[in-house]
Structure formats: C-alpha cells, structure tokens
Short mmCIF file of C-alpha atoms in Angstrom, two decimals:
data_model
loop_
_atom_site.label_atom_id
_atom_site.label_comp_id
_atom_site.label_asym_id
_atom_site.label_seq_id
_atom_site.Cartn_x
_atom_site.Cartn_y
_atom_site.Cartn_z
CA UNK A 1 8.90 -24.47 18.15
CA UNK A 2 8.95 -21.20 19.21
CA UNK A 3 9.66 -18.34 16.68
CA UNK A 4 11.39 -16.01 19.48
CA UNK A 5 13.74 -18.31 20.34
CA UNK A 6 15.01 -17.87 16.69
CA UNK A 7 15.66 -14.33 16.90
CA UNK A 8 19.44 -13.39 17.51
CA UNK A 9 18.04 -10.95 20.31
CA UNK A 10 14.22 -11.73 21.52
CA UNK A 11 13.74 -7.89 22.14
CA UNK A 12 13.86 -7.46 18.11
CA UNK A 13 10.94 -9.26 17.92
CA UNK A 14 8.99 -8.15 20.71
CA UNK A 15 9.91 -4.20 19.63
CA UNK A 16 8.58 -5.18 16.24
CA UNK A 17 5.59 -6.83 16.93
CA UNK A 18 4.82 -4.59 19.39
CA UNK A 19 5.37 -1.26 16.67
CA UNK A 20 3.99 -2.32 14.08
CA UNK A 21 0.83 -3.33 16.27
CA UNK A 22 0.65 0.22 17.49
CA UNK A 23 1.14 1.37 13.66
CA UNK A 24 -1.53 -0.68 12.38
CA UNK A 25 -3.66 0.18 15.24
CA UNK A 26 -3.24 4.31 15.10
CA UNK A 27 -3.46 4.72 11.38
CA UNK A 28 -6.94 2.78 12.34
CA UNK A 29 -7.90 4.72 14.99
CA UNK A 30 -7.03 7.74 13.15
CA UNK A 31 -9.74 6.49 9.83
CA UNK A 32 -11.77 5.39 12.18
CA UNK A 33 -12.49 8.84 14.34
CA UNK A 34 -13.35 11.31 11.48
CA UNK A 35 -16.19 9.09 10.11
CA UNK A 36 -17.64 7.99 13.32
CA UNK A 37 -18.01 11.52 14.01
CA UNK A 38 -19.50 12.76 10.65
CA UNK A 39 -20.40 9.47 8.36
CA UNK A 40 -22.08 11.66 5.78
CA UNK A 41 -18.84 12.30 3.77
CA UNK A 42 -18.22 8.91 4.07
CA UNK A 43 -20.92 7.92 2.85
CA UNK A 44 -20.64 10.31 -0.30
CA UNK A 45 -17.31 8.73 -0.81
CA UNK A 46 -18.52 5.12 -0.73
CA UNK A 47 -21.17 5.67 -3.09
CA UNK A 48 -18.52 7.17 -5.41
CA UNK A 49 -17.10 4.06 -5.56
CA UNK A 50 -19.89 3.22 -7.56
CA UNK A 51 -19.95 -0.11 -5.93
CA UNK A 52 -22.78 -0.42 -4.25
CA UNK A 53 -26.25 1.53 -3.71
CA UNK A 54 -26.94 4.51 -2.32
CA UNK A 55 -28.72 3.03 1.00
CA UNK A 56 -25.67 0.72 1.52
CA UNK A 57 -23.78 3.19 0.89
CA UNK A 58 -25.01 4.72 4.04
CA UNK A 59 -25.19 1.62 6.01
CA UNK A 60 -22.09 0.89 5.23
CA UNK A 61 -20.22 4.60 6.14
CA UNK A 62 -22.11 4.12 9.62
CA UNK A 63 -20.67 -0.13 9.89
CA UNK A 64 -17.17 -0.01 8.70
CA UNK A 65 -15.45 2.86 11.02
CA UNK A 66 -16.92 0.85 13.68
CA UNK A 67 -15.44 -2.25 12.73
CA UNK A 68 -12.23 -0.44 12.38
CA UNK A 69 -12.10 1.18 16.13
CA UNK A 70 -13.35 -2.17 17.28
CA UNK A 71 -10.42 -3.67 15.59
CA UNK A 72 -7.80 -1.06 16.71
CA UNK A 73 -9.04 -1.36 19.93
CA UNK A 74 -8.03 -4.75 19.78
CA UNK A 75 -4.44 -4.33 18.71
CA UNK A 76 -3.90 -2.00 21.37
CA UNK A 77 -5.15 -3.37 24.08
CA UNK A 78 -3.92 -7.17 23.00
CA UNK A 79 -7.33 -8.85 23.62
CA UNK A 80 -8.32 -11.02 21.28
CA UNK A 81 -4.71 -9.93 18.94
CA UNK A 82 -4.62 -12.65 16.07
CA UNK A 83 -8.09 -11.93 15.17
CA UNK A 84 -7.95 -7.91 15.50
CA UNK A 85 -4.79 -8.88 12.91
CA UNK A 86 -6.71 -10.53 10.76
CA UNK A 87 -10.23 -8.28 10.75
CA UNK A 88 -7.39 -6.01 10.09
CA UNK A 89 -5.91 -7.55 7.12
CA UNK A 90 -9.23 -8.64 5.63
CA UNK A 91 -10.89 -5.01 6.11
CA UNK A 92 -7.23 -3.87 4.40
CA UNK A 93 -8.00 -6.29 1.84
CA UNK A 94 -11.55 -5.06 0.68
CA UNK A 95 -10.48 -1.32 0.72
CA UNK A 96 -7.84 -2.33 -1.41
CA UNK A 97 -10.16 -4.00 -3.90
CA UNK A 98 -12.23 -0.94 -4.24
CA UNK A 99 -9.69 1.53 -4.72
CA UNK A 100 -7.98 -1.01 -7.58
CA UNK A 101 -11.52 -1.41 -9.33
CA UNK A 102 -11.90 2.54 -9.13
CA UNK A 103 -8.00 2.84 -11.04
CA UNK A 104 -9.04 0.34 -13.46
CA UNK A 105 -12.32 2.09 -14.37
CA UNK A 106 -10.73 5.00 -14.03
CA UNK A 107 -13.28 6.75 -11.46
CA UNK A 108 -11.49 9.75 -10.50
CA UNK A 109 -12.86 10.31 -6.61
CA UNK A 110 -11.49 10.70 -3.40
CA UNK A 111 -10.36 8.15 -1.52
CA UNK A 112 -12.49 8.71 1.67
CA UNK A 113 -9.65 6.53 3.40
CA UNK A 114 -9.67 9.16 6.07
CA UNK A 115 -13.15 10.56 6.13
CA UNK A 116 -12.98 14.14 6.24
CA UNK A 117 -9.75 14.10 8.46
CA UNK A 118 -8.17 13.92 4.91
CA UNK A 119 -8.47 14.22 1.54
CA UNK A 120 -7.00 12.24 -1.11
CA UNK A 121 -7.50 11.22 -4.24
CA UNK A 122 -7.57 7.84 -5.49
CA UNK A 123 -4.32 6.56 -6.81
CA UNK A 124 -1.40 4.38 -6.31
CA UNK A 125 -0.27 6.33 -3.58
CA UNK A 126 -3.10 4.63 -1.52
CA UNK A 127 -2.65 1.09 -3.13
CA UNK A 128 0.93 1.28 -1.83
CA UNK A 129 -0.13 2.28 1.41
CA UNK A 130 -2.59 -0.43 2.07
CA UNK A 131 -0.11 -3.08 1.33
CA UNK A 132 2.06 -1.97 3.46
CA UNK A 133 -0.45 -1.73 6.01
CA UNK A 134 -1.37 -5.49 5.18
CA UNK A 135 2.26 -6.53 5.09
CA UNK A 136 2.42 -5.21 8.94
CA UNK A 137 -0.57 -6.90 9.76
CA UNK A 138 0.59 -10.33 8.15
CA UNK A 139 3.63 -10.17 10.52
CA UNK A 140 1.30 -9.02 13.77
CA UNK A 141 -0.15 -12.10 13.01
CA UNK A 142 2.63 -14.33 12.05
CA UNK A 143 5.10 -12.88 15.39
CA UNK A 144 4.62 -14.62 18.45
CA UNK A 145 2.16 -12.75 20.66
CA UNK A 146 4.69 -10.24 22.68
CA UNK A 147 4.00 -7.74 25.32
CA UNK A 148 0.35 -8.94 26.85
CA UNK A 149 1.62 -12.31 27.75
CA UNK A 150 4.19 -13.31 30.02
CA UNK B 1 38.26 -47.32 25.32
CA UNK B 2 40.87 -44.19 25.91
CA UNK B 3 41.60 -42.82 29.59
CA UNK B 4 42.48 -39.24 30.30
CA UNK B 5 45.90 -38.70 31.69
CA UNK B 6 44.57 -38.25 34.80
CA UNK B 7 42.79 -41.57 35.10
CA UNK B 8 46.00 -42.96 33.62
CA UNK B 9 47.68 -41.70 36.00
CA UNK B 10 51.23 -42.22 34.76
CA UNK B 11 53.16 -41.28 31.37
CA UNK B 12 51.54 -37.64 32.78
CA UNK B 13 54.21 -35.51 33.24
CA UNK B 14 55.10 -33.74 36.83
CA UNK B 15 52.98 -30.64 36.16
CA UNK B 16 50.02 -32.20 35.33
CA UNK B 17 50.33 -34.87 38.17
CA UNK B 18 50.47 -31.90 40.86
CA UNK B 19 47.56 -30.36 39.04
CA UNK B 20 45.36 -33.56 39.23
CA UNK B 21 46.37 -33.89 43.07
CA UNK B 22 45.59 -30.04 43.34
CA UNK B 23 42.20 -31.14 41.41
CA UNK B 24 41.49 -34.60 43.91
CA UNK B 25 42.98 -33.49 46.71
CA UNK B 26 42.46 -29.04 47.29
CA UNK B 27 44.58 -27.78 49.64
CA UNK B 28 44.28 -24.18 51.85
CA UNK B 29 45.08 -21.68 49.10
CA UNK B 30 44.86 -23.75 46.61
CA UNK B 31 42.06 -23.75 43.97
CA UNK B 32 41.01 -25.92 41.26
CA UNK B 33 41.12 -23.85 38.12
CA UNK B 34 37.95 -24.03 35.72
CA UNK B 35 38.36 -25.27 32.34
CA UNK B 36 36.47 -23.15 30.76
CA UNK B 37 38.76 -20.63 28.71
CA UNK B 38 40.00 -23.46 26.07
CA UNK B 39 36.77 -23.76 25.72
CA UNK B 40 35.35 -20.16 25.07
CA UNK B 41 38.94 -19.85 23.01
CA UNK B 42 37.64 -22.24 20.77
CA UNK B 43 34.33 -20.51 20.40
CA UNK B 44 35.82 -17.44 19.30
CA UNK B 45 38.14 -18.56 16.84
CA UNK B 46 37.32 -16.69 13.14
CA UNK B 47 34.70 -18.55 10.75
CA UNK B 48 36.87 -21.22 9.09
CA UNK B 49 37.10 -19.91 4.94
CA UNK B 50 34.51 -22.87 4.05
CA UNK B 51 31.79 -21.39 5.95
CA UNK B 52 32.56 -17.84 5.12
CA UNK B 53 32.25 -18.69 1.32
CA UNK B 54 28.58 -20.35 1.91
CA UNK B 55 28.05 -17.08 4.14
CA UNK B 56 29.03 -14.61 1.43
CA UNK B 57 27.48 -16.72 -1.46
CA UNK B 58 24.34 -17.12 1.09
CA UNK B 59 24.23 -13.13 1.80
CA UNK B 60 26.27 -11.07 -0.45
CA UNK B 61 27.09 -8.36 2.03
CA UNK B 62 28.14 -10.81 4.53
CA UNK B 63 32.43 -10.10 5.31
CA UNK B 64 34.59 -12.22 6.59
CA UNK B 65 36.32 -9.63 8.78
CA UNK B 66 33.04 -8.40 10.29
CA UNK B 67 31.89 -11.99 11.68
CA UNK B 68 29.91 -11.27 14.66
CA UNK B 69 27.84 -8.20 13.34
CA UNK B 70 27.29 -9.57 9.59
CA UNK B 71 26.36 -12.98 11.01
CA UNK B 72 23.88 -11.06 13.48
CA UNK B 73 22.67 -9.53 10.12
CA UNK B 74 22.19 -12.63 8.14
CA UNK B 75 20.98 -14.08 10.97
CA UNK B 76 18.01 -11.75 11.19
CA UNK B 77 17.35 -11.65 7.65
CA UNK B 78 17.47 -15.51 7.37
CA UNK B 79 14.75 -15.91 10.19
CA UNK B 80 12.74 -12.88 8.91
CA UNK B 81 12.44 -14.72 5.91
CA UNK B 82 12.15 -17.79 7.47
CA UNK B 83 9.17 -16.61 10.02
CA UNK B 84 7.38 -14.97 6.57
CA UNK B 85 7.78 -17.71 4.27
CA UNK B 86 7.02 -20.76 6.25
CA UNK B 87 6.04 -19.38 10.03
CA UNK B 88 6.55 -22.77 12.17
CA UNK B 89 3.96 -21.21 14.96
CA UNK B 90 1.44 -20.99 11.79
CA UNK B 91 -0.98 -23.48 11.93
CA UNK B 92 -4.92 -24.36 10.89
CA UNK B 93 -5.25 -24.16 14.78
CA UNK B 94 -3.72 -20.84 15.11
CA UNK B 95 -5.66 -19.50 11.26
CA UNK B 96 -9.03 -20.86 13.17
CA UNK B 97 -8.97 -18.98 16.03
CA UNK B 98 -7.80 -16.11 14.49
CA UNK B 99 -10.56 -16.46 12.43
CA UNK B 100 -13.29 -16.84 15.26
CA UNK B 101 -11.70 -14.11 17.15
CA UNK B 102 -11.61 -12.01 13.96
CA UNK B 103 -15.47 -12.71 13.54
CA UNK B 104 -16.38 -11.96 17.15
CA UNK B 105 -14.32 -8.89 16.60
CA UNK B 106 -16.10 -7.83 13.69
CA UNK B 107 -19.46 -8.75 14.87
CA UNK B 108 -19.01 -6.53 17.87
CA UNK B 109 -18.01 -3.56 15.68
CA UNK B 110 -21.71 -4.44 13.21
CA UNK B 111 -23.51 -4.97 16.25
CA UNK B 112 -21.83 -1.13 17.88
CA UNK B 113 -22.34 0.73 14.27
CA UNK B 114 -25.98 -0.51 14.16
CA UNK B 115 -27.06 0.52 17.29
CA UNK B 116 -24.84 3.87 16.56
CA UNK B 117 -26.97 3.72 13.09
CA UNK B 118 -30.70 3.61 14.77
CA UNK B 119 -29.59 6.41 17.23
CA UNK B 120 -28.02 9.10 15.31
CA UNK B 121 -30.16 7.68 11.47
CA UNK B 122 -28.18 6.25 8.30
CA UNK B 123 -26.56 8.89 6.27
CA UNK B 124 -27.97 9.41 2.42
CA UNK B 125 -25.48 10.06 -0.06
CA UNK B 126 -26.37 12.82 -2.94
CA UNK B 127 -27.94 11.48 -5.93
CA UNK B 128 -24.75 12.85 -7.82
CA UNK B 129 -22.93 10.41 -5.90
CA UNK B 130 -24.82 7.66 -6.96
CA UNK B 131 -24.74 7.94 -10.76
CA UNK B 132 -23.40 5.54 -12.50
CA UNK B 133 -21.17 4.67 -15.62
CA UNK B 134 -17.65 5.89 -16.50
CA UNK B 135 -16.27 9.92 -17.04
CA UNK B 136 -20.39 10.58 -16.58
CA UNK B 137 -20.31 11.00 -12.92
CA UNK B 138 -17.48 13.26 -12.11
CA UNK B 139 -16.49 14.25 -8.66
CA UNK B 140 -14.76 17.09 -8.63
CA UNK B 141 -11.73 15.99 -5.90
CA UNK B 142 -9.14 16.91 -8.17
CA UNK B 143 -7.80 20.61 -7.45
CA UNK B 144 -6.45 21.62 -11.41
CA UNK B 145 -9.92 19.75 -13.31
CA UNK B 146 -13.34 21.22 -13.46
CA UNK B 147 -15.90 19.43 -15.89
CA UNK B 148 -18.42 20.99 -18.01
CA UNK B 149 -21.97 19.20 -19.01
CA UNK B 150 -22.84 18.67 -22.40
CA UNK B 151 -25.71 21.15 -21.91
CA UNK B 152 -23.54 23.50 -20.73
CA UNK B 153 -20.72 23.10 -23.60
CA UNK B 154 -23.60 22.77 -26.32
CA UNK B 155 -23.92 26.39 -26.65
CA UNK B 156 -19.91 27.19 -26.39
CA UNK B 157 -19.54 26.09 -29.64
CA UNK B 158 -20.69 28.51 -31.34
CA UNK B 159 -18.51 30.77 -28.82
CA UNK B 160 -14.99 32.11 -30.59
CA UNK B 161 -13.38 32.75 -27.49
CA UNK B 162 -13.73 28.74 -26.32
CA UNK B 163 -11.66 26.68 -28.16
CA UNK B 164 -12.60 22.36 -27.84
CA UNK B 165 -9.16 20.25 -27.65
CA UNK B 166 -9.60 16.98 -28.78
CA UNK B 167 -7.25 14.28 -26.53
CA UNK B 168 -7.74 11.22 -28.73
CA UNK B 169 -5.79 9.86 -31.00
CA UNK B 170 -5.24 10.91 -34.71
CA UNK B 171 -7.54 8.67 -36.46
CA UNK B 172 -10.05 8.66 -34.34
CA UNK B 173 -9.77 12.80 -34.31
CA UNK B 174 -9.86 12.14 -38.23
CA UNK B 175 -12.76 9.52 -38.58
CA UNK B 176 -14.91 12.82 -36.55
CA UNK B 177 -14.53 15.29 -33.78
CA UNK B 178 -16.27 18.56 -32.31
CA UNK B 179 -16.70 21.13 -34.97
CA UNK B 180 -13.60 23.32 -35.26
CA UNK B 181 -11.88 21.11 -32.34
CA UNK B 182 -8.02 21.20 -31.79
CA UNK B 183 -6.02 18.28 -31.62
CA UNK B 184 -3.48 17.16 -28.73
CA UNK B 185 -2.79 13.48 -28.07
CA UNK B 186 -2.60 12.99 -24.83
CA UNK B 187 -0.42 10.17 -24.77
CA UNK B 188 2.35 11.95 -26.59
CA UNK B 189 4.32 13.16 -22.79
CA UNK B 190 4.13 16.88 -23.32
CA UNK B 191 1.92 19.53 -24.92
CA UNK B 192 2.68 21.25 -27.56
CA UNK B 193 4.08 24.96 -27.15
CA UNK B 194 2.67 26.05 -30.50
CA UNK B 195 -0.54 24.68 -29.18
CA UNK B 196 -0.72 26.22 -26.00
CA UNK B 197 0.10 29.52 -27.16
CA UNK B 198 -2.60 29.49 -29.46
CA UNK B 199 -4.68 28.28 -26.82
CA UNK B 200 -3.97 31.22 -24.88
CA UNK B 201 -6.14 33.47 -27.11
CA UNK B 202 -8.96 31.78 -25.46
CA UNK B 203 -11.17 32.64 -22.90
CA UNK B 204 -12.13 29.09 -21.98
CA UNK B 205 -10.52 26.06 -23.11
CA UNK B 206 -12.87 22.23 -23.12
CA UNK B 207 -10.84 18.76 -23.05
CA UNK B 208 -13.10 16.18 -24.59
CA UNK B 209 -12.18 12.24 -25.04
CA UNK B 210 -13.74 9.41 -25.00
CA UNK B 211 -15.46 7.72 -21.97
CA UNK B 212 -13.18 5.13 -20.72
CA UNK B 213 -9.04 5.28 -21.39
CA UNK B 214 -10.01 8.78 -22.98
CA UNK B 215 -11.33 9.77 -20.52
CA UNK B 216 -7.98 9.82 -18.40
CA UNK B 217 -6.05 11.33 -20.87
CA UNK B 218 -8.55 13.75 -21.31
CA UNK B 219 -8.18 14.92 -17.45
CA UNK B 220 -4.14 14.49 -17.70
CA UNK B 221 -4.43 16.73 -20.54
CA UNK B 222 -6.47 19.46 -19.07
CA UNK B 223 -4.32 19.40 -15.93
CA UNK B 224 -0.91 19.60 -17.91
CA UNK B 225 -2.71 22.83 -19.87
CA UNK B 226 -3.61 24.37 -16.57
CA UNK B 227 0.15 23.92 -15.31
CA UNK B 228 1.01 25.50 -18.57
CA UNK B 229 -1.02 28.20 -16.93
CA UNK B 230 -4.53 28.47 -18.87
CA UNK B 231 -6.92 29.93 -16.37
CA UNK B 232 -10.03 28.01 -17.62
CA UNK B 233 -9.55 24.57 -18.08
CA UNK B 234 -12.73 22.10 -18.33
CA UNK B 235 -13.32 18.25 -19.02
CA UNK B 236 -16.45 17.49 -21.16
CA UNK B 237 -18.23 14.90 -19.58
CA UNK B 238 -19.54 11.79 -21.64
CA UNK B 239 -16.84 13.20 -23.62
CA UNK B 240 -17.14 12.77 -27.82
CA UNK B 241 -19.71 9.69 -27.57
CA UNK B 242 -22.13 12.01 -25.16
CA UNK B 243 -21.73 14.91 -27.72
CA UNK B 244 -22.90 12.73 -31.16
CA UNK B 245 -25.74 11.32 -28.51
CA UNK B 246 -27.08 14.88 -28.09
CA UNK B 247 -26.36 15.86 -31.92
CA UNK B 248 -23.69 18.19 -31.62
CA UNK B 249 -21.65 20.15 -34.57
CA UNK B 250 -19.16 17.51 -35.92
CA UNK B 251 -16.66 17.25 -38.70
CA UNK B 252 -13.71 14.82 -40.15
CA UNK B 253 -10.37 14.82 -41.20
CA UNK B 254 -7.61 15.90 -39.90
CA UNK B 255 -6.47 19.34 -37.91
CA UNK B 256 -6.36 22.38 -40.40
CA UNK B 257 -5.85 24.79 -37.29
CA UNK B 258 -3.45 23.20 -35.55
CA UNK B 259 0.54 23.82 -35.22
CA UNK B 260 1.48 20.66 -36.58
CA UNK B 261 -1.42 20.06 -39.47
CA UNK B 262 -0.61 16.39 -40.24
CA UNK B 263 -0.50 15.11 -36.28
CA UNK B 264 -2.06 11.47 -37.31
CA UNK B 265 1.12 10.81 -39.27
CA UNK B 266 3.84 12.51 -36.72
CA UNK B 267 2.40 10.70 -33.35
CA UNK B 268 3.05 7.43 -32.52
CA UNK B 269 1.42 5.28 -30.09
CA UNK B 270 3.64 4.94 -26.43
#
C-alpha cells in the first residue's frame, strides 16, 4: 500500500519530503564546508570531547565532514535517498551521543558542530537540535520517495 | 428479486413513463439527464451526530460545523501518525537497502576523506586538547569564565586583594576549604548582595568547587558574579581536591567573614 495515496492532498507529502530533505541536506552541507576547508579546529574540538585520542582525533576531523557532504550530496541530488537518510540519522545519532556524554561529565567545550563557521558551546540547545534533525530524517526515510521518481 | 419502475413498467406514474421512453427511446432535442446530482447530494449531506461525536472524542478540536476543513485536519494528523507509528511502506526489505545504500554512501565519503587525508596530512590536535579527566582540562569557549591553575592561584593566597569563593555546599565548606575562603552555594538560585558587595573590594575574585557536579556550579557561579559585574572572575581548576593535592593553606568550620555567618544551617538543598 502506498503511503501517498493516504494523504488528503499528495502534494503535502511530496512538499514535505521534499523540504525537509533539502533541510537535512543544507544544515549538512553547511557543517560539512567549514571543516573540509580547515579540519584543524575540528580536530581540536573532537579531541575535547575527550573521547578518543589525539591521532583519531585527527583522522577523524579529516573522515566525518566527508561523510557528511557525501551524505548531503545524496539527499539533494536523490541518488541513493533511503540510505543518505539513514547515514544521516546514524551520523545524527553518534554526534548526539558525544555531546550527551560531554553534559553528563560536564566537559564544558565547544560544540565544533559547525567547525569554525560557528561557535557554540555544548548544551541542550544542540541536543534539541539534533533530534530534530533526526526526527526529519526518520520521516525522509519513512515518506515515499517524491520528486526524483516519476 | 425487486424490479425498478422502469423494468416494471407499470404502477409508474405518467412522468416517469415519458422519462423512461425519453431514456430508451432519445428523441431530437431531447436528452437523457444524468443521475448524478442525488448522488453527489447525498455525498454532501453534514456528518450524521454519531460520527461527529467519535470525530470530536477522536480529535478534540475537530467541529461539527467546520466538516470539510477539520476532517482535512484530522485526516492529516491521523495519517501523520499513522505513517510514523507503523509506516506500511516500512519493511526489512526497504531497512536493508537503506542500509547497503547507507554503507556504500558512507564508504565513499571514508574512502574521499582518506585520500583528502594523505594529500593535504592529518591534523594534530594541541596537547591541551587531549588532557584528560573532569574540570582539569578546561577549554576556555565560554565568553564570562576564565580559569586559573593551581600554580597560578597558589601564590594569590597570600594576596589581600583576591578573595577565594567557595561554591560547595555548607558542610563540605565546614569539614575544610581554602584558607580565608568565602562561602556561596551555588545551588541556592541567586547570589548574595551582601556577598557581592563585599566582593567588590577585590581586585580578583577565584571560584573553586569540586571536580565533578562542583565543578558546574563552580562555573555558574563565577558567571552569575561576572553578570553582577566583577571584572575578574576565575575558576580554579582541579578545584578544592587539586588544592589539598598540592598542599595548599586550608581551614574548617564555618564562614566567619561572610554576610550570613551560619550559611550551613540557612541553605537547603534544591
């Protein structure tokens, strides 16, 4: 059974799916970009996470904000959709991890969300924000693919 | 089995009989009419009061009067919750492809970063960075909190225009603190007045706690004195623990100096 046949009006569903893919995809984009372009402060603020070593650390800052442009590439362009969804929600998912073990110890650091395009420090604020951002990709990925197929 | 009148054909009365041979039979200028509009009538007629009360009852700001937009509403809501609850185009098909296409995705972006990693080199992240433990590797991202070491506060002590405020809680402030430390729980909401203005006889003013919980309340205390608008506001690091490790000037009982002298009997835990 298809789920756009169960909307009242099949254009609320395809104007959903289709913004909150863009959503998902720019706030990506837009982490993504700054720490391609310098992964140094990145680095600095994964290692203040005090998760991992200093050497991942750096692997890491130079591996993730790939992964992310890779994966908002893939929500923009609709190849490969469900999957850039759920990269999406399982990349969400670790940030989110980190920044709740860093409130719990109470590490007080920035949040390096945005590399050095912004500066934030870690709080609740950014907890909140990740959900939401998983909560959009949940439904990219639960919505019928819209706008790349016929 | 029952016939229609017009299969009947009699006990019809004269109208209808010219309308069936109008029907069998068209003549020039003569159409048959459509029976459609009893039809559509029908479909408009208002929500009968049975399934308006399992509307309302099923979404309280469904109205009877405003049928076709507050079913529209409930409508969308019911399938929204439907589609997020139990999606019926969810399956462990659909999850494993997502999956595979998720891991292709992902393996692209590890294979792109690596080959971006051997041309421009891995970052290294400052050894400050790196240090471990709780309140003992500060990062100084928030705008209203410096820190001080404990090297660097060792000597302050015997300083008059630095005064050490103590955000822990009365006993522990009682069982031993800094030497000649004030005392301002944290956890009680608001600073005192009394205490601030004294606190604004001094040139530099150091928050100490403990390392963990203490630790926070020993930063929300700092920044609630600098709002109060003391110019020199630090965080100890390591905090009361990291002082007694490096045999700093400590005393007990409670807070001769302060405003309020008895505070472990006047605060309450929130």
């Amino acid at each position: 059974m298809n789920t756009a046949s169960l909307w009242p009006s099949p254009r609320v569903g395809t104007a959903l799916a289709l913004a909150l893919r863009y959503g998902v995809a720019g706030v990506l984009l837009f982490a993504a970009l700054p720490k391609i372009l310098e992964p140094g402060p990145f680095a600095e603020s994964i290692a203040n996470y005090q998760l991992i070593s200093g050497k991942l650390a750096g692997l890491a800052a130079v591996l993730v904000p790939m992964m992310e442009f890779v994966l908002a590439l893939g929500l923009i362009t609709g190849v490969a959709l469900r999957g850039a969804a759920l990269g999406s929600l399982g990349l969400l998912f670790v940030f989110t991890v980190a920044i709740a073990q860093a409130l719990i110890r109470d590490i007080n650091i920035d949040c390096g969300c945005f590399g050095s395009a912004a500066e934030s420090e870690v709080g609740w604020q950014s907890l909140v924000r990740n959900a939401l951002l998983m909560g959009a990709c949940m439904l990219v990925l639960l919505l019928p693919r819209q706008g790349t197929e016929p | 089995m029952r016939k229609s009148c017009a299969q009947r054909g009699q006990g019809a009365s004269r109208h209808m009989q010219a309308s069936i041979r109008r029907t069998r039979n068209p003549t020039p200028g003569h159409t048959a009419k459509r029976r459609t509009r009893p039809y559509t009538a029908q479909r408009r007629q208002p929500l009968s009061p049975q399934s308006a009360a399992q509307l309302s009852q099923a979404f309280p700001s469904f109205r009877p009067g405003q049928a076709p937009g507050a079913l529209r509403f409930a409508a969308s809501y019911a399938i929204l919750v439907r589609i997020v609850s139990k999606p019926r185009s969810v399956t462990w098909g659909y999850l494993r492809q997502a999956g595979l296409e998720s891991a292709g995705l992902l393996g692209l972006g590890l294979v792109l970063g690596l080959v971006l990693g051997v041309v421009r080199g891995i970052p290294e992240p400052s050894a400050q960075a790196q240090a471990d433990g709780m309140c003992t590797a500060p990062v100084p991202q928030s705008e209203s909190v410096s820190w001080i070491s404990q090297p660097e506060a060792r000597p302050l002590i015997e300083d008059p225009n630095v005064a050490f405020v103590d955000a822990r809680q009365g006993l522990d402030y009682e069982a031993g603190h800094i030497a000649g430390a004030l005392h301002a729980p944290a956890y009680v909401g608001s600073v005192d007045p009394e205490l601030v203005r004294l606190l604004r006889t001094a040139r530099s003013v150091v928050v100490y706690g403990d390392r963990e919980l203490e630790c926070k309340r020993s930063r929300s205390l700092a920044k609630a004195l600098s709002r109060q608008g003391l110019a020199d506001v630090r965080v100890l690091e390591q905090g009361f623990p990291g002082w007694m490790e490096q045999n700093g000037p400590a005393e007990a009982g409670p807070c001769n100096l302060c405003p309020t002298p008895s505070v472990s009997q006047t605060e309450s835990r929130p």
